[in-house]
Coordinates of C-alpha atoms in Angstrom, one line a residue:
Chain B
M6 CA -11.6 15.9 -8.7
K7 CA -13.9 13.8 -6.6
A8 CA -11.1 12.7 -4.3
A9 CA -10.1 16.3 -3.3
K10 CA -13.4 16.5 -1.4
N11 CA -11.8 14.3 1.1
W12 CA -9.7 17.1 2.4
N13 CA -11.8 19.0 4.8
E14 CA -9.3 21.8 4.9
D15 CA -6.3 22.8 3.0
P16 CA -3.5 21.0 4.9
A17 CA -0.6 23.2 3.9
P18 CA -1.1 26.0 6.5
L19 CA -1.7 23.3 9.1
L20 CA 1.5 21.4 8.3
R21 CA 3.8 24.4 7.7
A22 CA 6.5 25.0 10.3
G23 CA 6.1 28.7 10.7
A24 CA 7.6 31.1 13.3
G25 CA 7.5 29.6 16.8
Y26 CA 6.7 26.1 15.5
E27 CA 7.7 23.4 18.0
L28 CA 8.4 19.8 17.0
H29 CA 8.5 18.6 20.6
G30 CA 5.1 17.4 21.6
S31 CA 3.6 17.4 18.1
D32 CA 1.3 14.5 17.4
A33 CA 2.8 12.1 14.9
S34 CA -0.5 10.2 14.6
A35 CA -2.7 13.2 13.7
T36 CA -4.3 13.7 10.2
P37 CA -4.5 17.5 9.9
G38 CA -7.1 18.6 7.4
F39 CA -8.4 15.1 6.7
A40 CA -11.2 13.6 8.6
G41 CA -11.7 10.5 6.6
T42 CA -10.6 6.9 7.3
K43 CA -7.5 5.1 6.0
T44 CA -9.7 3.6 3.3
A45 CA -10.9 7.0 2.2
G46 CA -7.3 8.3 2.3
E47 CA -6.0 5.5 0.1
A48 CA -8.9 6.1 -2.3
A49 CA -8.1 9.8 -2.5
L50 CA -4.4 9.1 -3.1
A51 CA -5.3 6.8 -6.1
A52 CA -7.9 9.2 -7.4
N53 CA -5.6 12.2 -7.3
A54 CA -2.9 10.4 -9.2
T55 CA -4.5 11.2 -12.5
E56 CA -4.4 14.9 -11.9
V57 CA -0.9 14.8 -10.6
G58 CA 0.1 12.9 -13.7
N59 CA -1.5 15.5 -16.0
L60 CA 0.1 18.3 -14.2
Q61 CA 3.5 16.6 -14.4
E62 CA 3.0 16.1 -18.1
K63 CA 2.3 19.8 -18.6
L64 CA 5.4 20.6 -16.6
F65 CA 7.4 18.3 -18.9
A66 CA 5.8 19.5 -22.1
N67 CA 6.4 23.2 -21.3
S68 CA 10.1 22.5 -20.7
L69 CA 10.4 21.7 -24.4
Y70 CA 9.3 25.2 -25.1
D71 CA 11.6 27.3 -23.0
D72 CA 9.8 27.1 -19.7
S73 CA 12.6 26.2 -17.4
R74 CA 10.6 25.6 -14.2
S75 CA 10.9 22.5 -12.1
I76 CA 9.9 21.1 -8.7
L77 CA 12.3 19.8 -6.0
L78 CA 10.8 17.7 -3.3
V79 CA 13.1 17.3 -0.3
L80 CA 12.4 14.4 1.9
Q81 CA 13.8 14.2 5.4
G82 CA 12.9 12.1 8.5
M83 CA 14.4 9.6 10.9
D84 CA 15.1 6.0 9.7
S85 CA 11.9 4.2 8.8
A86 CA 9.9 7.4 8.6
G87 CA 8.6 6.4 5.2
K88 CA 10.7 8.4 2.7
G89 CA 11.0 5.3 0.5
G90 CA 7.3 4.8 0.6
I91 CA 6.7 8.4 -0.6
V92 CA 9.0 7.8 -3.5
K93 CA 7.3 4.6 -4.4
H94 CA 3.7 5.5 -3.9
V95 CA 3.5 9.2 -4.5
V96 CA 6.3 10.0 -6.9
G97 CA 5.8 6.6 -8.4
S98 CA 2.5 7.6 -9.8
V99 CA 4.0 10.0 -12.4
D100 CA 5.8 9.3 -15.6
P101 CA 9.4 8.1 -14.9
Q102 CA 10.5 10.3 -17.8
G103 CA 9.8 13.4 -15.7
V104 CA 11.4 12.3 -12.4
M105 CA 15.0 12.8 -11.2
H106 CA 15.5 10.8 -8.1
A107 CA 18.6 11.2 -5.9
S108 CA 19.4 9.4 -2.7
F109 CA 22.0 10.9 -0.4
K110 CA 23.9 8.5 1.8
K111 CA 26.9 9.0 4.1
P112 CA 29.3 11.2 2.0
T113 CA 32.1 9.4 0.2
P114 CA 35.7 10.4 0.7
E115 CA 35.6 12.1 -2.7
E116 CA 32.5 14.1 -1.7
L117 CA 34.0 15.1 1.6
K118 CA 36.8 16.8 -0.2
H119 CA 34.3 19.3 -1.5
D120 CA 31.9 21.8 -0.1
F121 CA 28.8 20.0 1.3
L122 CA 26.6 21.4 -1.5
W123 CA 28.9 20.1 -4.2
R124 CA 27.3 16.6 -4.4
I125 CA 23.8 18.1 -4.0
R126 CA 24.1 20.6 -6.9
K127 CA 24.8 17.7 -9.3
H128 CA 21.3 16.4 -8.7
V129 CA 19.1 19.5 -8.8
P130 CA 16.2 19.0 -11.3
T131 CA 16.6 20.2 -14.8
P132 CA 13.8 22.1 -16.5
G133 CA 10.5 20.3 -16.6
Q134 CA 11.5 17.7 -14.0
I135 CA 10.3 16.8 -10.6
G136 CA 13.5 16.2 -8.5
V137 CA 13.3 14.1 -5.4
F138 CA 15.9 14.1 -2.7
D139 CA 15.8 11.1 -0.4
R140 CA 17.8 12.8 2.4
S141 CA 19.6 15.9 1.3
H142 CA 21.9 18.8 2.1
Y143 CA 20.0 18.9 5.5
E144 CA 21.9 15.9 6.6
D145 CA 24.9 18.1 7.0
V146 CA 23.1 20.1 9.7
L147 CA 21.4 17.0 11.2
A148 CA 23.8 14.1 11.4
G149 CA 26.5 16.7 10.9
K150 CA 25.5 18.5 14.0
V151 CA 24.5 15.5 16.2
L152 CA 27.6 13.5 15.4
N153 CA 29.9 16.6 15.5
L154 CA 31.1 16.0 12.1
A155 CA 32.1 19.6 11.7
P156 CA 32.9 22.4 14.2
A157 CA 29.9 24.4 15.5
D158 CA 30.7 27.5 13.6
V159 CA 30.8 25.6 10.3
I160 CA 27.5 24.0 11.0
E161 CA 26.1 27.4 11.9
E162 CA 27.3 28.9 8.6
R163 CA 25.7 26.0 6.7
Y164 CA 22.1 27.2 7.5
R165 CA 22.9 30.5 5.8
Q166 CA 24.5 28.6 2.9
I167 CA 21.4 26.4 2.6
N168 CA 19.0 29.4 2.5
E169 CA 21.2 31.0 -0.1
F170 CA 21.3 27.8 -2.2
E171 CA 17.6 27.4 -2.1
S172 CA 17.0 31.1 -3.0
E173 CA 19.2 30.5 -6.0
L174 CA 17.2 27.5 -7.0
M175 CA 14.0 29.4 -6.7
A176 CA 15.5 32.3 -8.7
H177 CA 16.1 29.8 -11.5
G178 CA 12.5 28.6 -11.5
T179 CA 12.6 25.6 -9.1
T180 CA 9.8 25.4 -6.5
V181 CA 11.3 23.8 -3.4
V182 CA 9.0 21.7 -1.3
K183 CA 10.6 20.6 2.0
V184 CA 9.0 17.7 3.9
M185 CA 9.9 16.2 7.2
L186 CA 8.2 12.9 7.9
N187 CA 7.5 13.0 11.6
I188 CA 7.2 9.6 13.3
S189 CA 7.1 9.0 17.1
A190 CA 9.9 7.1 18.8
D191 CA 7.4 4.3 19.6
E192 CA 6.4 4.0 16.0
Q193 CA 10.0 3.8 14.9
K194 CA 10.7 1.0 17.4
G195 CA 7.9 -1.0 15.8
R196 CA 9.1 -0.4 12.3
L197 CA 12.7 -1.3 13.1
A198 CA 11.5 -4.4 14.9
E199 CA 9.6 -5.5 11.8
R200 CA 12.8 -5.1 9.7
L201 CA 14.5 -7.5 12.1
D202 CA 11.6 -10.0 12.1
R203 CA 11.3 -10.3 8.3
P204 CA 14.2 -11.7 6.2
D205 CA 12.8 -9.8 3.2
K206 CA 13.4 -6.6 5.1
Y207 CA 16.9 -7.2 6.5
W208 CA 18.4 -5.2 3.7
K209 CA 16.5 -2.1 4.9
F210 CA 18.1 -2.4 8.3
N211 CA 21.4 -1.1 9.4
P212 CA 22.9 -1.2 12.9
D213 CA 23.6 2.5 12.5
D214 CA 19.8 3.0 12.6
I215 CA 19.9 2.1 16.3
D216 CA 22.9 4.4 16.9
S217 CA 20.8 7.2 15.5
R218 CA 17.8 6.1 17.6
E219 CA 19.9 6.3 20.7
L220 CA 20.4 9.9 19.9
W221 CA 16.7 10.5 19.3
N222 CA 16.4 13.7 21.3
Q223 CA 19.5 15.2 19.9
Y224 CA 18.1 14.6 16.4
Q225 CA 14.8 16.2 17.4
D226 CA 16.7 19.2 18.6
A227 CA 18.7 19.4 15.3
Y228 CA 15.4 19.2 13.3
Q229 CA 14.0 22.0 15.5
A230 CA 17.1 24.2 14.6
V231 CA 16.5 23.4 10.9
F232 CA 13.0 24.6 11.2
D233 CA 14.0 27.7 13.1
K234 CA 16.7 28.7 10.7
T235 CA 15.6 27.4 7.2
S236 CA 11.8 27.4 7.2
T237 CA 11.6 30.5 5.1
T238 CA 8.5 32.2 3.6
T239 CA 9.4 31.0 0.1
A240 CA 10.7 27.6 1.0
P241 CA 8.9 26.6 4.2
W242 CA 9.2 23.3 5.9
Y243 CA 6.2 21.0 6.2
V244 CA 6.2 18.6 9.1
I245 CA 3.9 15.7 8.2
P246 CA 2.6 13.4 10.9
A247 CA 3.8 10.1 9.5
N248 CA 2.8 7.4 12.0
R249 CA -0.1 6.7 9.6
K250 CA 1.6 6.0 6.3
W251 CA -1.5 6.6 4.3
Y252 CA -1.9 10.1 5.6
A253 CA 1.7 11.1 5.0
R254 CA 1.5 9.9 1.4
L255 CA -1.8 11.8 0.8
A256 CA -0.4 15.0 2.4
V257 CA 2.9 14.9 0.4
Q258 CA 0.8 14.2 -2.8
R259 CA -1.2 17.3 -2.0
L260 CA 1.8 19.5 -1.5
M261 CA 3.3 18.3 -4.8
M262 CA -0.1 18.8 -6.5
D263 CA -0.3 22.4 -5.1
A264 CA 3.2 23.2 -6.2
L265 CA 2.4 22.0 -9.7
R266 CA -0.9 23.8 -9.8
N267 CA 0.7 27.0 -8.8
L268 CA 2.8 27.0 -12.0
N269 CA -0.5 27.6 -13.8
Q270 CA 0.7 25.9 -16.9
D271 CA -1.4 25.2 -20.0
W272 CA -0.4 22.9 -22.9
P273 CA 2.2 24.6 -25.1
A274 CA 0.9 26.2 -28.3
A275 CA 2.0 24.7 -31.6
T276 CA 5.2 26.2 -32.9
F277 CA 4.4 24.9 -36.4
D278 CA 1.5 25.6 -38.8
V279 CA -1.0 22.8 -38.0
E280 CA -2.8 22.9 -41.3
E281 CA 0.5 22.8 -43.3
Q282 CA 1.7 19.8 -41.3
R283 CA -1.7 18.0 -41.8
A284 CA -1.4 18.6 -45.6
R285 CA 2.2 17.2 -45.5
L286 CA 1.0 14.1 -43.6
D287 CA -1.9 13.6 -46.0
L288 CA 0.6 13.3 -48.8
T289 CA 2.6 10.4 -47.2
Chain Z
M24 CA 0.8 -15.5 -11.0
K25 CA -2.8 -15.7 -12.3
A26 CA -2.1 -13.2 -15.1
A27 CA 0.8 -15.2 -16.6
K28 CA -1.7 -17.8 -17.7
N29 CA -2.8 -15.3 -20.3
W30 CA 0.4 -16.0 -22.3
N31 CA -0.4 -19.1 -24.3
E32 CA 3.2 -19.4 -25.2
D33 CA 6.5 -17.8 -24.2
P34 CA 6.7 -14.8 -26.5
A35 CA 10.5 -14.3 -26.4
P36 CA 11.4 -16.9 -29.1
L37 CA 8.5 -15.6 -31.2
L38 CA 9.7 -12.0 -31.0
R39 CA 13.4 -12.5 -31.2
A40 CA 15.1 -11.3 -34.4
G41 CA 17.2 -14.3 -35.1
A42 CA 19.3 -15.3 -38.2
G43 CA 17.3 -14.6 -41.4
Y44 CA 14.7 -12.4 -39.6
E45 CA 12.9 -10.1 -42.0
L46 CA 11.2 -6.9 -40.9
H47 CA 9.6 -6.3 -44.2
G48 CA 6.2 -7.9 -44.3
S49 CA 6.0 -8.6 -40.6
D50 CA 2.6 -8.0 -39.1
A51 CA 2.6 -5.1 -36.7
S52 CA -0.9 -5.9 -35.5
A53 CA -0.2 -9.5 -34.4
T54 CA -0.1 -10.6 -30.8
P55 CA 2.4 -13.4 -30.8
G56 CA 2.0 -15.8 -27.8
F57 CA -1.1 -14.1 -26.5
A58 CA -4.5 -15.2 -27.6
G59 CA -6.5 -13.0 -25.2
T60 CA -8.4 -9.8 -25.8
K61 CA -7.3 -6.2 -25.1
T62 CA -9.1 -6.4 -21.8
A63 CA -7.4 -9.5 -20.8
G64 CA -4.0 -8.0 -21.9
E65 CA -4.5 -4.9 -19.7
A66 CA -5.6 -7.1 -16.8
A67 CA -2.4 -9.2 -17.2
L68 CA -0.2 -6.1 -17.3
A69 CA -1.7 -4.8 -14.1
A70 CA -1.5 -8.2 -12.4
N71 CA 2.1 -8.8 -13.3
A72 CA 3.2 -5.4 -12.0
T73 CA 3.4 -6.7 -8.5
E74 CA 5.8 -9.4 -9.5
V75 CA 7.9 -7.0 -11.5
G76 CA 8.0 -4.7 -8.5
N77 CA 9.2 -7.4 -6.2
L78 CA 11.9 -8.6 -8.6
Q79 CA 13.1 -5.0 -9.0
E80 CA 13.2 -4.6 -5.3
K81 CA 15.4 -7.7 -5.0
L82 CA 17.7 -6.3 -7.7
F83 CA 18.0 -3.1 -5.8
A84 CA 18.4 -4.7 -2.4
N85 CA 21.2 -7.0 -3.6
S86 CA 23.1 -4.1 -5.1
L87 CA 23.6 -2.9 -1.5
Y88 CA 25.5 -6.2 -0.9
D89 CA 28.0 -6.2 -3.7
D90 CA 25.8 -7.7 -6.4
S91 CA 26.6 -5.3 -9.2
R92 CA 24.1 -6.6 -11.7
S93 CA 21.6 -4.4 -13.5
I94 CA 19.2 -4.3 -16.5
L95 CA 19.3 -2.1 -19.5
L96 CA 16.2 -1.8 -21.6
V97 CA 16.8 -0.2 -25.0
L98 CA 13.8 1.2 -26.7
Q99 CA 13.7 2.0 -30.4
G100 CA 11.0 2.6 -32.9
M101 CA 9.7 5.1 -35.4
D102 CA 8.0 8.3 -34.1
S103 CA 4.8 7.5 -32.2
A104 CA 5.7 3.8 -32.0
G105 CA 4.9 4.0 -28.2
K106 CA 8.3 4.3 -26.5
G107 CA 7.0 6.9 -24.1
G108 CA 4.0 4.7 -23.3
I109 CA 6.3 1.8 -22.4
V110 CA 8.2 4.1 -20.0
K111 CA 5.0 5.3 -18.4
H112 CA 3.0 2.1 -18.2
V113 CA 5.6 -0.6 -17.9
V114 CA 8.7 1.0 -16.3
G115 CA 6.3 3.3 -14.4
S116 CA 5.1 0.4 -12.3
V117 CA 8.4 -0.1 -10.5
D118 CA 9.9 2.0 -7.7
P119 CA 11.4 5.2 -9.2
Q120 CA 14.3 4.7 -6.8
G121 CA 15.4 1.8 -9.0
V122 CA 15.0 3.3 -12.4
M123 CA 17.5 5.3 -14.4
H124 CA 15.8 6.8 -17.4
A125 CA 17.7 8.5 -20.3
S126 CA 16.2 10.0 -23.4
F127 CA 18.5 10.6 -26.4
K128 CA 17.6 13.4 -28.8
K129 CA 19.5 14.8 -31.7
P130 CA 23.2 15.0 -30.4
T131 CA 24.3 18.4 -29.2
P132 CA 27.3 20.2 -30.7
E133 CA 29.2 19.2 -27.5
E134 CA 28.2 15.5 -27.9
L135 CA 29.2 15.6 -31.6
K136 CA 32.7 16.4 -30.6
H137 CA 33.0 13.0 -29.0
D138 CA 32.7 9.4 -30.1
F139 CA 29.1 8.4 -30.5
L140 CA 29.1 6.2 -27.5
W141 CA 30.4 9.0 -25.2
R142 CA 27.0 10.4 -24.3
I143 CA 25.6 6.9 -24.0
R144 CA 28.2 5.6 -21.5
K145 CA 27.2 8.4 -19.1
H146 CA 23.8 6.8 -18.7
V147 CA 24.4 3.1 -18.4
P148 CA 22.7 1.8 -15.3
T149 CA 24.6 1.5 -12.0
P150 CA 24.4 -1.7 -9.9
G151 CA 20.9 -2.6 -8.9
Q152 CA 19.2 -0.3 -11.4
I153 CA 16.9 -0.7 -14.3
G154 CA 18.2 1.6 -17.0
V155 CA 15.9 2.7 -19.8
F156 CA 17.1 4.2 -23.0
D157 CA 14.4 6.0 -25.0
R158 CA 16.3 5.9 -28.2
S159 CA 19.9 5.0 -27.9
H160 CA 23.3 4.5 -29.6
Y161 CA 21.3 2.8 -32.3
E162 CA 20.2 6.2 -33.6
D163 CA 23.8 6.6 -34.9
V164 CA 23.2 3.7 -37.3
L165 CA 19.6 4.6 -38.0
A166 CA 19.2 8.3 -38.5
G167 CA 23.0 8.3 -38.9
K168 CA 22.7 6.0 -41.9
V169 CA 19.5 7.3 -43.5
L170 CA 20.4 10.9 -43.3
N171 CA 24.1 10.3 -44.2
L172 CA 25.3 11.9 -41.0
A173 CA 28.6 10.0 -41.3
P174 CA 30.5 8.3 -44.1
A175 CA 29.4 4.7 -44.9
D176 CA 32.6 3.2 -43.6
V177 CA 32.2 5.0 -40.3
I178 CA 28.6 3.7 -40.0
E179 CA 29.8 0.2 -40.8
E180 CA 32.4 0.3 -38.1
R181 CA 29.8 1.4 -35.6
Y182 CA 27.9 -1.9 -35.7
R183 CA 31.1 -3.5 -34.4
Q184 CA 31.6 -0.9 -31.8
I185 CA 28.1 -1.4 -30.6
N186 CA 28.5 -5.1 -30.3
E187 CA 31.7 -4.6 -28.4
F188 CA 30.1 -2.0 -26.1
E189 CA 27.2 -4.2 -25.3
S190 CA 29.6 -7.2 -24.6
E191 CA 31.4 -5.0 -22.2
L192 CA 28.2 -4.1 -20.4
M193 CA 27.2 -7.7 -20.2
A194 CA 30.7 -8.6 -18.8
H195 CA 30.0 -6.1 -16.1
G196 CA 26.7 -7.7 -15.2
T197 CA 24.2 -5.7 -17.2
T198 CA 21.5 -7.7 -19.0
V199 CA 20.8 -5.8 -22.2
V200 CA 17.2 -6.1 -23.5
K201 CA 16.8 -4.5 -26.9
V202 CA 13.3 -3.8 -28.1
M203 CA 12.1 -2.4 -31.4
L204 CA 8.5 -1.3 -31.3
N205 CA 7.2 -2.1 -34.8
I206 CA 4.2 -0.1 -36.1
S207 CA 2.9 0.0 -39.6
A208 CA 3.1 3.1 -41.8
D209 CA -0.7 3.4 -41.7
E210 CA -0.8 3.2 -37.9
Q211 CA 1.8 5.9 -37.7
K212 CA -0.3 8.1 -40.0
G213 CA -3.2 7.9 -37.6
R214 CA -1.1 8.6 -34.6
L215 CA 0.6 11.6 -36.1
A216 CA -2.8 12.9 -37.3
E217 CA -4.1 12.6 -33.7
R218 CA -1.2 14.7 -32.5
L219 CA -2.2 17.4 -35.0
D220 CA -5.9 17.2 -34.0
R221 CA -5.4 17.6 -30.3
P222 CA -3.9 20.8 -28.8
D223 CA -2.9 18.8 -25.7
K224 CA -0.7 16.6 -28.0
Y225 CA 0.9 19.4 -30.1
W226 CA 4.0 19.2 -27.9
K227 CA 4.5 15.6 -29.0
F228 CA 4.6 16.6 -32.6
N229 CA 7.6 17.8 -34.6
P230 CA 7.7 18.6 -38.3
D231 CA 10.8 16.4 -38.4
D232 CA 8.5 13.4 -37.7
I233 CA 7.1 13.8 -41.2
D234 CA 10.5 14.2 -42.7
S235 CA 11.4 10.8 -41.1
R236 CA 8.1 9.4 -42.3
E237 CA 8.9 10.3 -45.9
L238 CA 12.0 8.1 -45.5
W239 CA 10.0 5.2 -44.1
N240 CA 11.5 2.5 -46.4
Q241 CA 15.0 3.7 -45.8
Y242 CA 14.4 3.5 -42.1
Q243 CA 13.0 0.0 -42.4
D244 CA 16.2 -1.0 -44.3
A245 CA 18.4 0.6 -41.6
Y246 CA 16.5 -1.3 -38.9
Q247 CA 17.0 -4.5 -41.0
A248 CA 20.7 -3.8 -41.0
V249 CA 20.7 -3.3 -37.3
F250 CA 19.0 -6.7 -36.7
D251 CA 21.4 -8.4 -39.2
K252 CA 24.5 -7.0 -37.5
T253 CA 23.7 -6.5 -33.8
S254 CA 21.1 -9.1 -32.9
T255 CA 23.6 -11.3 -31.1
T256 CA 23.0 -14.5 -29.1
T257 CA 23.6 -12.7 -25.8
A258 CA 21.9 -9.4 -26.7
P259 CA 19.3 -10.2 -29.3
W260 CA 16.8 -7.8 -30.7
Y261 CA 13.1 -8.3 -30.0
V262 CA 10.7 -6.9 -32.6
I263 CA 7.4 -6.2 -30.9
P264 CA 4.3 -5.7 -33.0
A265 CA 3.1 -2.4 -31.6
N266 CA 0.0 -1.4 -33.5
R267 CA -1.8 -2.6 -30.4
K268 CA -0.4 -0.6 -27.6
W269 CA -1.7 -3.0 -24.9
Y270 CA 0.2 -5.9 -26.6
A271 CA 3.4 -4.1 -26.9
R272 CA 3.3 -3.1 -23.2
L273 CA 2.5 -6.6 -22.1
A274 CA 5.3 -8.0 -24.2
V275 CA 8.0 -5.6 -23.0
Q276 CA 6.9 -6.2 -19.4
R277 CA 7.3 -9.9 -20.0
L278 CA 10.8 -9.5 -21.4
M279 CA 11.8 -7.3 -18.5
M280 CA 10.3 -9.8 -16.0
D281 CA 12.2 -12.6 -17.7
A282 CA 15.5 -10.7 -17.5
L283 CA 14.9 -10.0 -13.8
R284 CA 13.9 -13.6 -13.1
N285 CA 17.0 -14.9 -14.8
L286 CA 19.1 -13.1 -12.2
N287 CA 17.8 -15.7 -9.7
Q288 CA 18.1 -13.3 -6.8
D289 CA 17.0 -14.0 -3.3
W290 CA 16.7 -11.4 -0.5
P291 CA 20.2 -10.6 0.8
A292 CA 21.2 -12.3 4.1
A293 CA 21.6 -10.2 7.2
T294 CA 25.2 -8.9 7.5
F295 CA 24.6 -8.2 11.2
D296 CA 23.6 -10.4 14.2
V297 CA 19.8 -10.2 14.2
E298 CA 19.4 -11.2 17.9
E299 CA 22.1 -8.7 19.0
Q300 CA 20.3 -5.9 17.1
R301 CA 17.0 -6.9 18.5
A302 CA 18.4 -6.7 22.0
R303 CA 19.9 -3.3 21.3
L304 CA 16.5 -2.1 20.0
D305 CA 14.7 -3.4 23.1
L306 CA 16.9 -1.2 25.3
T307 CA 15.9 2.0 23.5

């Protein structure tokens, strides 16, 4: 674990949105817990991938032997905050066999006929899997709130429903890791401009992104309410400074690695008689 | 495309199970089309990953603009043939956002109540996705046939149903790439022995694997019947010599890359007025 040396300090407590946390004024360019350069950060990300891969394989292997635990990584952030990059560069380093990815867009008419958690429940990770939500049930108290898509009392009730839903997941063995990728308004401007400058990036741009940007402060307030009401002891929010993509990736990798390590899993024991099977194999 | 130079010859025609193809006696240690060493093969695999990633991104991007095409990679082979390694090392090099992985085990009682294609249809790739089947509907004419899980006439009818099903997929824009990883009986013996020697590999071993091994010749015959009856012009089978894992991975990567290239996709054009959006962004 050479690479882990690059963390000067455990970043989790530094990134956790605890009681009294304030998003406003937080530095989106900081690198809490990591004093190294971009080059060192990228090297650490690559070096840690092997351990993350091994831990994921143990998670998967144990699910074949009645261990029903799983991980759910919830990714939120403003447009261009880097959610896709986390999926590609952090989640992408583990075996696709053990990943369940779900991306939540604007709800369809069919989805809108149901409770807001209906479409979400269909994608919670099964035993042994790392589930990844690119946007999530939190959109219903973010866009939902900012765009007044539901009455205020309905929005208010949703925070409680979300906490209950996540408690339920945890009771069934799912570790919930909630990450908000925090970019500054200036950084977003640059990233959206790049999408408009490069024809190979047009597909990532949507005029709605500018509508949302025009409501930047309202969205920041809605995120603050999310942290105030749903950053629980068992499923806290982590706010990751994300102006530096390399730092955000390294930090999310670390949170995922910690979640996996905390499962304390070993390789499953053989459920067959090894010698007996060896003897059978010899005869073939 | 430095790495592609390593292919001395397009491997697809060399690997395709065409009319008169015989599995019996084929060399599972050969490296058709590739004259390089293992080191060169591994370097080529790594070097090609970038192009595969770009092609996959185009596939995904275009699906957001009404291009409903997709790829389905069907992986078959005896136990320990390396299906999992293909998923991890070939499919694993592309963005998880664009991959739909499905693993088909022994059918559940619920699945057995339905037509054999019922559980398969639920996992066909949606537009823009690369679907991967680790085992597939072919199990129903492989294990199904060897273990007499259905009457002979039902098995016989399944080949036709399979061809019809795949034609249907292709008609809806899915390129079907069918791969059989071909290992020798000796190679399998060594690989299974390793699983019995290493406690971190016990979970990959199942006593059923030896039951299947005892029926090696019957399985080879069942594969031959599959090639004879379902290796069609539009969805041919490719039989990949797989004793050398590095070769099998490189060959499957090449088939996947060819399938993606054949879609001839460019980046989607902007569906908005770029200048207008730039002006809006400037004002924020």
